[in-house]
């Protein structure tokens, strides 16, 4: 209140006014500029604090480490913009990985058999999530809370909780350890998912329908948009992308395990929200999501490089995420 | 075609760099291949139990709970019943424990009333134990899910006149022999020593090793890391040790990868159990780091990695079936009123490339699956 009185009492000089208008425009803009700034600050701080941070190898580390969250978060961006949520991504990832490994060990040991099984299983879980949410009108929070549990249970049941060993070298190269277009495979897949996500969300009619479905469902309905169908596709896409993440994880660890990435859905949702997506739907960007995921990944990486103890890492990470969201939401 | 001098220079230097890289990687590979071989399997690992029990007890050996013929007759005549309460039945470890217990009890005519699985939940385990007490067994063998919250319920077991044998750990405040007959566990510190001894054989004088440690205060993982540290300080004081702690096992891959980036001087890694070791391996592969790794505990995937020969060199394995058999023996001693030792330690089993198939059989009491024999066949003759 006092601040406002002061600012109205003393008129700012024209240059100041221009500068503050620019800041206000940036703040008001749809794009999360403050987030870019936060990311740059983080990079500068860690570069000074650790001699190991500023190197291509370490940036490749961060890229590889954030792959799973980034890819799943790209799918989640669609779901959240459509005004829904998917809590089951981590369980879907675990189940898809098991499906991929089992298909290769029991059906045929070809990389594309594993890939199809993994992507297909993910998409199927997404289809179930989408259908139950839209056709039975159950809130997606509850539907996906159910599939979070059921998919994990199924992943554990198929092999009685045992891991499934993968022996296909080509599968390892394509999804985990090789190079695609001169980049480590996981990073290449993240870029592919990002480009696909940007094209689909920002340069395609499907994307505009997603925004409409989440932003103003009533108006969307009267405009002839089939909200149920669009929303279901958003879930299918998220499931399939969780399947892609599963291929990368299982190729990297030479096995699929049913207990992997428990709790990853929280990192995924945090990345999406940090990236400027509204939790209530209608607003969000793929590049923002990628940046959100990179910020969390950079924090994880930098804090370990600095030798910060693991409980302290959790506290710092939590505080920075809340602070970053608070700034970007102004 | 004439090649200009700068191009010739560039070609020559790239060939020289390539040759140097090849030679150094070949030298590294040779050093890594020979490192485990310099350790004699027969003398590897401690000859007796090195760790102490949770209350500082000295370990009793499995032999101390053997039954004489007369005792065996007494057990058979007693027609005893025993209940089992597990934290889960979904792990190889717990299935083998249960199998060891039931096979041994059956041999002496003791029946098992049932196996309850608490699914790691304290309230479920409390209910499981209370329900088991209602079945009026003569004894209960159990692994506590939690040290404090389950303690009052375990006290009810002894108050009901039922004998109690623990696996792996003892809830807080329970006293031996009043409130429990015995505790049986692996010699975690001894397992740590095995991992240390093999890792040390792969690290040059004055080298540095990294310990990927569980940052949660837990008896058996603390003992493993302690085993490594103490062995190094005593036998290889030249080796420097750096440590990184993880609290969430799902994050090991990232944490270990970053730890190795920040500490490029690390020439060998100890990971506190096999899954963190495998997660460390996956980061090492991504970062093109090839240094020896050792760990504790044996699973199928870690067995396959050891069979292949690099970089996972060895593990100090528990023997869950034998631990289960020892729990059954301790229980039967208690049932016929004999004194039972507070802690029975089951000796560690060193597993390296040359004994991995046999060790798999020893631990899992079954033939190795095709994936393991295939991996071993691909690495003959080093793998056996």
XYZ file of C-alpha atoms in Angstrom:
714
model
C 0.000 0.000 0.000
C 2.794 2.378 1.021
C 4.706 1.484 -2.131
C 1.784 2.430 -4.282
C 1.388 5.774 -2.515
C 5.055 6.536 -3.075
C 4.971 5.607 -6.732
C 1.930 7.759 -7.369
C 3.358 10.666 -5.395
C 6.671 10.772 -7.266
C 6.275 10.580 -11.027
C 9.060 8.506 -12.657
C 11.316 10.002 -15.309
C 10.355 9.097 -18.925
C 13.326 6.625 -19.321
C 12.375 4.889 -16.084
C 8.805 4.687 -17.235
C 9.881 3.071 -20.502
C 12.044 0.540 -18.638
C 9.309 -0.348 -16.199
C 6.813 -0.659 -19.036
C 9.183 -3.117 -20.721
C 9.509 -5.170 -17.518
C 5.750 -5.090 -17.058
C 5.195 -6.168 -20.633
C 7.622 -9.043 -20.176
C 5.973 -10.016 -16.922
C 2.515 -9.808 -18.413
C 3.540 -11.600 -21.567
C 2.353 -15.139 -22.126
C 5.971 -16.297 -22.273
C 7.739 -17.094 -18.980
C 10.598 -14.610 -19.432
C 11.407 -14.597 -15.740
C 11.972 -18.310 -15.990
C 14.602 -17.821 -18.683
C 16.252 -15.303 -16.414
C 16.091 -17.736 -13.468
C 17.717 -20.409 -15.615
C 20.535 -18.089 -16.682
C 21.103 -17.023 -13.056
C 21.253 -20.677 -12.033
C 23.801 -21.434 -14.772
C 25.979 -18.469 -13.777
C 25.853 -19.303 -10.057
C 26.765 -22.962 -10.575
C 29.491 -22.063 -13.098
C 31.221 -19.933 -10.483
C 30.547 -22.325 -7.617
C 31.800 -25.554 -9.198
C 34.779 -26.027 -11.535
C 33.064 -29.063 -13.052
C 29.760 -27.459 -13.960
C 30.637 -25.456 -17.068
C 31.593 -28.150 -19.573
C 29.987 -29.781 -22.577
C 30.239 -33.183 -20.895
C 28.349 -31.927 -17.869
C 25.656 -30.278 -19.990
C 25.269 -33.602 -21.821
C 24.907 -35.199 -18.362
C 22.105 -32.796 -17.505
C 20.483 -33.450 -20.883
C 20.592 -37.205 -20.365
C 19.432 -37.017 -16.757
C 16.415 -34.852 -17.590
C 15.335 -36.955 -20.578
C 12.670 -39.001 -18.803
C 11.063 -36.059 -17.032
C 11.287 -33.826 -20.140
C 9.644 -36.327 -22.462
C 6.875 -37.229 -20.009
C 6.379 -33.517 -19.235
C 5.845 -32.683 -22.913
C 2.869 -35.063 -22.903
C 1.708 -33.729 -19.543
C 1.684 -30.186 -20.989
C -1.080 -31.230 -23.404
C -3.112 -32.845 -20.612
C -2.742 -29.910 -18.225
C -3.550 -27.312 -20.905
C -6.679 -29.379 -21.627
C -7.636 -28.793 -17.984
C -6.809 -32.323 -16.817
C -3.988 -34.037 -14.932
C -2.222 -37.386 -15.335
C -0.792 -38.778 -12.111
C -0.080 -42.158 -13.684
C 2.892 -41.226 -15.942
C 5.555 -42.853 -13.753
C 3.591 -46.100 -13.396
C 2.781 -46.057 -17.125
C 6.513 -45.690 -17.792
C 7.308 -48.700 -15.583
C 4.609 -50.844 -17.212
C 5.653 -49.824 -20.751
C 9.269 -50.701 -20.019
C 8.232 -54.140 -18.797
C 6.084 -54.637 -21.911
C 8.996 -53.669 -24.191
C 11.443 -55.997 -22.442
C 8.979 -58.893 -22.271
C 8.086 -58.524 -25.955
C 11.760 -58.740 -26.907
C 12.519 -61.646 -24.584
C 9.363 -63.653 -25.334
C 8.116 -62.673 -28.815
C 11.052 -61.677 -30.996
C 14.330 -60.069 -30.038
C 14.100 -57.107 -32.477
C 14.380 -53.513 -31.292
C 11.213 -52.407 -33.091
C 9.160 -55.148 -31.418
C 10.204 -53.751 -28.045
C 9.596 -50.189 -29.231
C 6.092 -50.985 -30.497
C 5.195 -52.862 -27.323
C 6.468 -50.034 -25.112
C 4.810 -47.210 -27.053
C 1.615 -49.242 -27.529
C 1.294 -50.089 -23.843
C 1.818 -46.442 -22.901
C -0.775 -45.291 -25.431
C -3.214 -47.937 -24.192
C -2.944 -46.769 -20.585
C -3.464 -43.225 -21.896
C -6.540 -44.355 -23.806
C -7.968 -45.931 -20.652
C -7.258 -42.729 -18.681
C -8.822 -40.561 -21.375
C -11.877 -42.743 -21.919
C -12.688 -43.075 -18.218
C -12.203 -39.333 -17.694
C -14.319 -38.175 -20.615
C -16.936 -40.898 -21.097
C -17.669 -41.680 -17.452
C -17.065 -38.060 -16.380
C -14.805 -39.099 -13.514
C -12.280 -36.368 -12.581
C -8.914 -37.198 -14.167
C -7.232 -36.744 -10.782
C -9.137 -39.776 -9.492
C -8.936 -41.840 -12.695
C -5.181 -41.442 -12.958
C -4.738 -41.961 -9.212
C -6.342 -45.334 -9.878
C -4.177 -46.144 -12.906
C -1.093 -44.954 -10.990
C -1.734 -47.814 -8.609
C -3.094 -50.376 -11.083
C -0.385 -49.927 -13.735
C 2.352 -50.226 -11.105
C 0.671 -53.326 -9.698
C 0.415 -54.868 -13.162
C 4.074 -54.064 -13.886
C 5.031 -55.872 -10.690
C 2.686 -58.787 -11.248
C 3.782 -59.784 -14.762
C 7.148 -61.026 -13.551
C 6.420 -61.328 -9.846
C 8.456 -58.100 -9.309
C 11.562 -59.476 -11.026
C 13.467 -57.376 -13.572
C 13.493 -58.447 -17.232
C 16.937 -58.510 -18.831
C 17.317 -56.969 -22.311
C 20.051 -58.284 -24.602
C 19.366 -56.416 -27.861
C 22.455 -54.308 -28.662
C 20.680 -52.314 -31.373
C 17.927 -51.384 -28.912
C 20.607 -50.092 -26.506
C 22.153 -48.006 -29.287
C 18.922 -46.545 -30.658
C 17.340 -45.563 -27.364
C 20.053 -45.500 -24.726
C 23.713 -45.432 -25.505
C 24.309 -44.660 -29.156
C 24.357 -41.361 -31.021
C 21.559 -40.116 -33.272
C 22.310 -37.128 -35.535
C 25.530 -36.574 -33.593
C 23.764 -36.344 -30.244
C 23.491 -38.901 -27.431
C 20.341 -40.906 -28.214
C 18.340 -39.836 -25.118
C 18.967 -36.167 -25.924
C 18.083 -36.695 -29.593
C 14.772 -38.287 -28.566
C 14.051 -35.407 -26.183
C 14.624 -32.941 -29.025
C 12.427 -34.972 -31.355
C 9.625 -35.033 -28.760
C 10.047 -31.289 -28.191
C 9.873 -30.434 -31.902
C 6.886 -32.754 -32.348
C 5.224 -31.196 -29.298
C 5.808 -27.627 -30.510
C 4.435 -28.401 -33.976
C 1.403 -30.203 -32.595
C 0.539 -27.723 -29.850
C 1.468 -24.389 -31.394
C 1.166 -24.932 -35.167
C -1.716 -27.338 -35.534
C -5.499 -27.312 -35.201
C -5.229 -30.070 -32.573
C -3.203 -27.718 -30.364
C -5.747 -24.913 -30.697
C -8.509 -27.323 -29.719
C -6.519 -28.407 -26.655
C -6.203 -24.759 -25.548
C -9.918 -24.210 -26.170
C -10.921 -27.360 -24.273
C -8.950 -26.285 -21.215
C -9.398 -22.508 -21.431
C -13.140 -22.333 -21.897
C -14.820 -25.707 -22.350
C -18.307 -24.229 -22.781
C -17.225 -21.903 -25.573
C -15.225 -24.757 -27.140
C -18.266 -26.999 -27.067
C -20.447 -24.368 -28.740
C -17.719 -23.858 -31.357
C -18.183 -27.476 -32.370
C -14.968 -28.816 -30.771
C -15.300 -32.421 -29.658
C -13.818 -31.852 -26.249
C -14.048 -35.502 -25.189
C -12.155 -36.714 -28.221
C -9.484 -34.016 -27.997
C -8.963 -34.663 -24.280
C -8.730 -38.417 -24.813
C -6.039 -37.876 -27.467
C -4.079 -35.714 -25.039
C -4.030 -38.646 -22.588
C -3.047 -41.093 -25.346
C -0.170 -38.806 -26.343
C 1.024 -38.557 -22.733
C 0.878 -42.342 -22.367
C 2.810 -42.909 -25.603
C 5.472 -40.395 -24.544
C 5.763 -42.157 -21.164
C 6.282 -45.283 -23.313
C 9.095 -43.542 -25.219
C 10.715 -42.538 -21.927
C 10.438 -46.193 -20.842
C 12.346 -47.327 -23.946
C 15.154 -44.889 -23.136
C 15.347 -45.907 -19.479
C 15.308 -49.644 -20.189
C 17.905 -49.296 -22.969
C 20.170 -47.369 -20.647
C 19.930 -49.874 -17.803
C 19.942 -53.015 -20.033
C 16.837 -54.234 -18.205
C 13.296 -53.227 -17.325
C 12.336 -53.119 -13.675
C 8.813 -52.714 -12.309
C 9.831 -50.442 -9.428
C 11.539 -47.673 -11.425
C 10.906 -43.902 -11.242
C 8.445 -44.029 -8.351
C 7.234 -40.514 -7.596
C 8.520 -39.108 -10.905
C 5.036 -37.721 -11.693
C 5.716 -34.935 -9.176
C 8.891 -33.831 -10.993
C 6.948 -33.990 -14.264
C 4.069 -31.851 -12.975
C 6.535 -29.433 -11.322
C 8.366 -29.005 -14.662
C 5.131 -28.241 -16.500
C 3.914 -25.713 -13.923
C 7.374 -24.166 -13.600
C 7.348 -23.810 -17.371
C 4.422 -21.417 -17.217
C 1.509 -23.811 -17.636
C -1.648 -23.025 -15.688
C -2.720 -25.897 -13.449
C -6.300 -24.897 -14.320
C -5.840 -25.348 -18.052
C -5.846 -23.123 -21.115
C -2.284 -21.812 -20.865
C 1.169 -23.343 -21.376
C 4.113 -23.836 -23.743
C 6.219 -26.802 -24.748
C 9.475 -24.827 -24.597
C 8.534 -23.523 -21.153
C 8.011 -27.100 -19.993
C 11.399 -28.131 -21.370
C 12.971 -25.213 -19.560
C 11.164 -26.182 -16.347
C 12.548 -29.686 -16.604
C 16.049 -28.361 -17.351
C 15.903 -26.054 -14.322
C 15.026 -28.953 -12.017
C 17.707 -31.124 -13.689
C 20.329 -28.365 -13.430
C 19.494 -27.906 -9.750
C 19.843 -31.653 -9.124
C 23.146 -31.751 -11.009
C 24.673 -28.567 -9.580
C 23.843 -29.422 -5.977
C 25.538 -32.835 -6.276
C 28.590 -31.262 -7.963
C 28.839 -28.858 -5.032
C 28.714 -31.794 -2.614
C 25.562 -30.564 -0.841
C 24.124 -33.273 1.453
C 21.043 -35.009 0.110
C 18.518 -33.753 2.731
C 19.824 -30.210 2.122
C 19.433 -30.722 -1.639
C 15.727 -31.475 -1.154
C 15.210 -28.315 0.922
C 17.062 -26.056 -1.542
C 15.292 -27.629 -4.522
C 11.861 -27.152 -2.923
C 12.574 -23.536 -2.001
C 13.926 -22.607 -5.458
C 11.004 -24.242 -7.265
C 8.434 -22.381 -5.160
C 10.365 -19.118 -5.568
C 10.628 -19.588 -9.346
C 6.904 -20.309 -9.687
C 6.086 -17.329 -7.457
C 8.118 -15.003 -9.698
C 6.839 -16.371 -12.977
C 3.216 -16.206 -11.811
C 3.305 -12.466 -10.997
C 48.591 -37.227 -55.417
C 50.809 -34.987 -53.363
C 49.797 -34.313 -49.798
C 50.617 -30.865 -48.515
C 52.785 -30.617 -45.359
C 50.041 -29.229 -43.063
C 47.683 -32.050 -44.085
C 50.491 -34.575 -43.620
C 51.156 -33.154 -40.163
C 47.489 -33.311 -39.270
C 47.219 -36.887 -40.524
C 50.353 -37.979 -38.678
C 49.262 -36.370 -35.432
C 45.775 -37.859 -35.625
C 47.294 -41.314 -36.230
C 49.635 -40.774 -33.277
C 46.793 -39.596 -31.022
C 44.674 -42.555 -32.138
C 47.494 -44.995 -31.447
C 48.128 -43.459 -28.042
C 44.437 -43.628 -27.194
C 44.307 -47.246 -28.326
C 47.406 -48.182 -26.346
C 46.240 -46.424 -23.205
C 42.772 -47.990 -23.424
C 44.362 -51.393 -24.063
C 46.641 -50.878 -21.052
C 43.664 -49.852 -18.946
C 41.675 -52.872 -20.128
C 44.622 -55.168 -19.328
C 45.018 -53.609 -15.884
C 41.308 -54.013 -15.197
C 41.259 -57.602 -16.412
C 44.132 -58.628 -14.176
C 43.002 -56.739 -11.105
C 40.588 -59.318 -9.714
C 42.860 -62.234 -10.618
C 45.526 -61.029 -8.214
C 43.095 -61.849 -5.391
C 43.069 -65.494 -4.329
C 39.473 -66.702 -4.100
C 40.367 -69.144 -1.345
C 41.609 -66.385 0.938
C 39.113 -63.777 -0.166
C 36.831 -62.362 2.462
C 36.863 -62.847 6.189
C 37.304 -66.382 7.573
C 34.827 -65.675 10.337
C 32.101 -63.130 11.081
C 33.669 -59.688 11.438
C 30.682 -57.509 12.262
C 28.907 -57.048 15.555
C 25.210 -57.365 16.259
C 22.943 -54.314 16.668
C 23.704 -54.247 20.416
C 27.417 -54.882 19.944
C 27.047 -58.653 20.406
C 29.701 -61.020 19.143
C 28.424 -63.275 16.400
C 27.613 -66.915 16.957
C 28.235 -69.184 13.989
C 25.566 -71.327 12.358
C 27.206 -74.397 13.964
C 26.201 -73.136 17.391
C 22.517 -73.660 16.645
C 22.872 -77.192 15.238
C 20.668 -79.838 16.850
C 22.016 -83.069 18.323
C 20.149 -86.315 17.579
C 18.557 -86.232 21.020
C 17.461 -82.612 20.486
C 16.048 -83.498 17.078
C 13.926 -86.207 18.691
C 12.637 -83.718 21.261
C 11.654 -81.318 18.466
C 9.847 -84.044 16.548
C 7.999 -85.138 19.679
C 6.865 -81.555 20.370
C 4.668 -81.236 17.228
C 5.466 -77.526 17.202
C 3.834 -74.860 15.032
C 5.632 -71.743 13.785
C 4.263 -68.611 12.071
C 6.250 -66.346 9.722
C 5.784 -62.569 9.302
C 7.681 -60.975 6.406
C 8.088 -57.381 5.225
C 7.250 -58.572 1.687
C 7.258 -61.863 -0.151
C 8.026 -60.245 -3.507
C 11.807 -60.215 -3.280
C 14.080 -63.127 -4.178
C 15.675 -62.468 -0.815
C 12.453 -62.979 1.157
C 11.281 -65.949 -0.932
C 14.597 -67.709 -0.331
C 14.441 -66.911 3.387
C 10.935 -68.409 3.645
C 12.015 -71.437 1.628
C 15.043 -71.992 3.903
C 12.851 -71.726 7.014
C 10.064 -74.018 5.799
C 12.392 -76.678 4.306
C 14.374 -76.884 7.549
C 11.360 -76.892 9.878
C 9.669 -79.572 7.787
C 12.731 -81.825 8.167
C 12.166 -81.853 11.937
C 8.384 -82.232 11.782
C 7.603 -78.608 12.694
C 4.630 -77.176 10.785
C 4.324 -73.622 9.445
C 0.978 -71.995 10.274
C 1.275 -69.368 7.533
C 3.406 -66.678 5.910
C 2.124 -63.104 6.305
C 3.423 -60.315 4.067
C 3.262 -56.783 5.474
C 3.986 -55.061 2.132
C 6.378 -52.735 4.030
C 3.480 -51.256 6.013
C 3.780 -50.956 9.769
C 0.046 -51.176 10.465
C -0.281 -54.261 8.264
C 2.586 -55.965 10.084
C 1.091 -55.144 13.489
C -2.195 -56.709 12.347
C -0.323 -59.705 10.871
C 1.471 -60.404 14.152
C -1.671 -59.965 16.235
C -3.510 -62.375 13.935
C -0.645 -64.860 14.121
C -0.719 -64.702 17.949
C -4.418 -65.646 17.734
C -3.415 -68.868 15.956
C -1.453 -69.831 19.128
C 1.764 -70.943 17.430
C 4.768 -71.997 19.517
C 7.063 -69.598 17.708
C 7.145 -66.672 15.252
C 9.987 -65.855 12.872
C 9.841 -62.303 11.557
C 11.636 -59.370 9.980
C 10.445 -56.048 11.411
C 9.302 -53.467 8.849
C 10.160 -50.710 11.310
C 12.272 -50.607 14.489
C 10.098 -48.542 16.786
C 6.439 -48.730 15.796
C 6.333 -52.531 15.766
C 8.208 -52.973 19.080
C 5.149 -53.006 21.411
C 3.472 -55.656 19.227
C 6.565 -57.880 19.277
C 6.588 -57.563 23.072
C 3.065 -59.026 23.077
C 4.473 -62.124 21.331
C 6.798 -62.965 24.203
C 4.121 -62.044 26.743
C 1.905 -64.659 25.087
C 4.644 -67.238 25.720
C 5.548 -67.503 22.041
C 9.234 -67.774 21.063
C 10.502 -65.084 18.719
C 13.373 -65.215 16.194
C 14.218 -62.153 14.115
C 15.824 -61.906 10.723
C 18.141 -58.970 9.938
C 17.285 -56.547 12.756
C 15.722 -56.187 16.187
C 13.023 -53.652 17.146
C 14.109 -51.064 19.711
C 13.941 -51.989 23.374
C 13.526 -55.767 23.070
C 15.815 -57.703 25.367
C 17.557 -61.007 24.850
C 16.747 -63.671 25.944
C 13.602 -62.453 27.765
C 11.795 -61.009 24.765
C 13.398 -62.740 21.795
C 15.368 -65.920 21.325
C 17.760 -64.944 18.560
C 18.464 -62.755 15.520
C 20.002 -64.123 12.337
C 21.534 -61.933 9.660
C 24.220 -61.799 7.040
C 27.633 -60.531 8.031
C 27.168 -57.168 6.339
C 30.529 -55.844 7.441
C 32.189 -58.995 6.071
C 30.384 -58.482 2.766
C 31.721 -54.944 2.691
C 35.238 -56.270 3.261
C 34.983 -58.593 0.262
C 33.915 -55.680 -1.937
C 36.770 -53.575 -0.529
C 39.419 -56.242 -1.041
C 38.582 -56.756 -4.714
C 38.189 -53.061 -5.425
C 41.578 -52.394 -3.801
C 43.200 -54.964 -6.104
C 42.050 -52.857 -9.082
C 43.211 -49.467 -7.774
C 46.800 -48.237 -8.072
C 48.791 -47.022 -5.099
C 47.576 -43.652 -3.877
C 44.389 -43.867 -5.959
C 40.978 -42.596 -4.945
C 37.767 -44.582 -4.678
C 34.171 -43.396 -4.441
C 31.590 -44.845 -2.067
C 27.957 -44.619 -3.227
C 26.282 -44.891 0.153
C 22.681 -45.034 1.430
C 22.151 -41.814 3.404
C 19.448 -43.280 5.637
C 20.450 -44.678 9.033
C 19.953 -48.417 8.501
C 21.884 -51.135 10.314
C 22.892 -53.447 7.465
C 23.829 -50.740 4.919
C 25.788 -48.815 7.576
C 27.707 -52.011 8.337
C 28.584 -52.582 4.675
C 30.095 -49.140 4.159
C 31.831 -49.444 7.536
C 33.290 -52.774 6.363
C 34.753 -51.119 3.257
C 36.168 -48.127 5.137
C 37.754 -50.193 7.895
C 39.298 -52.701 5.477
C 40.810 -49.894 3.381
C 42.153 -48.011 6.404
C 43.773 -51.184 7.719
C 45.071 -52.797 4.528
C 45.328 -50.028 1.929
C 45.793 -46.761 3.821
C 47.224 -45.244 0.613
C 43.768 -45.266 -0.994
C 41.752 -42.085 -0.511
C 37.982 -42.398 -0.102
C 35.264 -39.991 -1.205
C 31.600 -40.573 -0.466
C 28.253 -39.532 -1.870
C 24.987 -40.347 -0.083
C 21.606 -40.975 -1.650
C 18.313 -41.166 0.194
C 16.045 -41.963 -2.764
C 17.158 -45.161 -4.541
C 15.391 -43.940 -7.718
C 17.908 -41.068 -8.017
C 21.161 -43.064 -7.829
C 21.865 -42.922 -11.547
C 21.864 -39.119 -11.559
C 23.654 -38.692 -8.233
C 26.409 -41.201 -9.003
C 26.898 -39.733 -12.504
C 27.293 -36.210 -11.114
C 29.541 -37.468 -8.317
C 31.905 -38.992 -10.903
C 31.832 -35.777 -12.964
C 32.783 -33.695 -9.928
C 35.498 -36.152 -8.903
C 37.368 -37.300 -12.020
C 40.164 -38.654 -9.797
C 37.942 -41.560 -8.680
C 39.374 -44.828 -9.988
C 36.934 -47.326 -8.476
C 33.447 -47.343 -6.976
C 31.791 -49.247 -4.151
C 27.972 -49.160 -4.205
C 26.106 -50.212 -1.112
C 23.835 -52.795 -2.787
C 23.446 -54.248 -6.250
C 20.730 -51.987 -7.670
C 22.612 -48.741 -6.912
C 25.661 -50.440 -8.455
C 23.695 -51.173 -11.642
C 22.379 -47.597 -11.732
C 25.953 -46.329 -11.325
C 26.979 -48.584 -14.235
C 24.304 -47.094 -16.488
C 25.595 -43.544 -15.787
C 29.170 -44.684 -16.356
C 28.229 -46.144 -19.733
C 26.523 -42.872 -20.712
C 29.568 -40.839 -19.635
C 32.111 -43.258 -21.153
C 33.701 -43.944 -17.790
C 35.280 -47.373 -17.361
C 36.356 -47.957 -13.787
C 35.891 -51.044 -11.588
C 32.794 -51.290 -9.404
C 32.103 -53.665 -6.522
C 29.023 -54.082 -4.381
C 27.100 -56.271 -1.933
C 24.179 -58.659 -2.703
C 23.569 -60.768 -5.752
C 20.648 -60.572 -8.204
C 20.244 -61.891 -11.729
C 21.240 -58.640 -13.426
C 24.274 -58.076 -11.227
C 25.294 -61.712 -11.811
C 25.111 -61.118 -15.581
C 27.247 -57.975 -15.307
C 29.843 -59.839 -13.244
C 29.797 -62.718 -15.772
C 30.567 -60.280 -18.616
C 33.718 -59.231 -16.784
C 33.548 -55.461 -16.654
C 33.139 -53.029 -15.027
C 31.182 -54.738 -12.196
C 33.921 -56.894 -10.704
C 32.512 -58.531 -7.631
C 29.914 -58.658 -4.936
C 29.831 -59.936 -1.391
C 26.621 -61.896 -1.385
C 24.242 -62.806 1.384
C 22.984 -66.387 1.580
C 19.281 -65.851 2.246
C 18.357 -69.558 2.039
C 21.057 -70.478 4.568
C 19.985 -67.529 6.734
C 16.428 -68.919 6.691
C 17.722 -72.382 7.642
C 19.689 -70.841 10.546
C 16.557 -68.998 11.744
C 14.659 -72.303 11.764
C 17.474 -73.997 13.728
C 17.616 -71.139 16.280
C 13.835 -71.331 16.655
C 13.870 -75.101 17.275
C 16.595 -74.664 19.915
C 14.394 -72.122 21.660
C 11.305 -74.357 21.385
C 12.968 -77.182 23.335
C 14.166 -74.743 25.971
C 17.838 -74.532 24.984
C 19.817 -71.330 25.289
C 20.093 -69.453 22.020
C 22.721 -66.893 20.958
C 21.568 -63.274 20.654
C 22.999 -62.970 17.147
C 23.823 -65.636 14.590
C 25.878 -64.317 11.697
C 25.834 -66.121 8.352
C 29.093 -65.860 6.495
C 29.584 -63.811 3.365
C 29.988 -65.307 -0.087
C 32.469 -63.653 -2.463
C 31.186 -63.648 -6.063
C 33.566 -62.879 -8.952
C 33.603 -63.694 -12.667
C 35.322 -67.046 -12.166
C 32.727 -68.410 -9.711
C 29.569 -66.573 -10.687
C 27.610 -69.599 -11.981
C 28.405 -71.708 -8.954
C 27.670 -68.791 -6.612
C 24.318 -68.221 -8.282
C 23.449 -71.846 -7.548
C 24.653 -71.530 -3.947
C 22.574 -68.427 -3.290
C 19.417 -69.188 -5.278
C 19.407 -72.996 -4.862
C 18.584 -73.445 -8.546
C 20.397 -73.619 -11.875
C 21.349 -70.289 -13.429
C 18.874 -69.082 -16.081
C 19.782 -68.942 -19.788
C 20.527 -65.179 -19.736
C 23.288 -65.760 -17.179
C 24.807 -68.838 -18.813
C 24.749 -67.030 -22.196
C 26.567 -64.032 -20.723
C 29.085 -66.380 -19.113
C 29.614 -68.381 -22.318
C 30.371 -65.119 -24.114
C 33.178 -64.429 -21.635
C 34.848 -67.855 -21.505
C 37.318 -68.893 -20.154
C 37.356 -66.096 -17.545
C 33.752 -66.847 -16.613
C 32.817 -70.078 -14.939
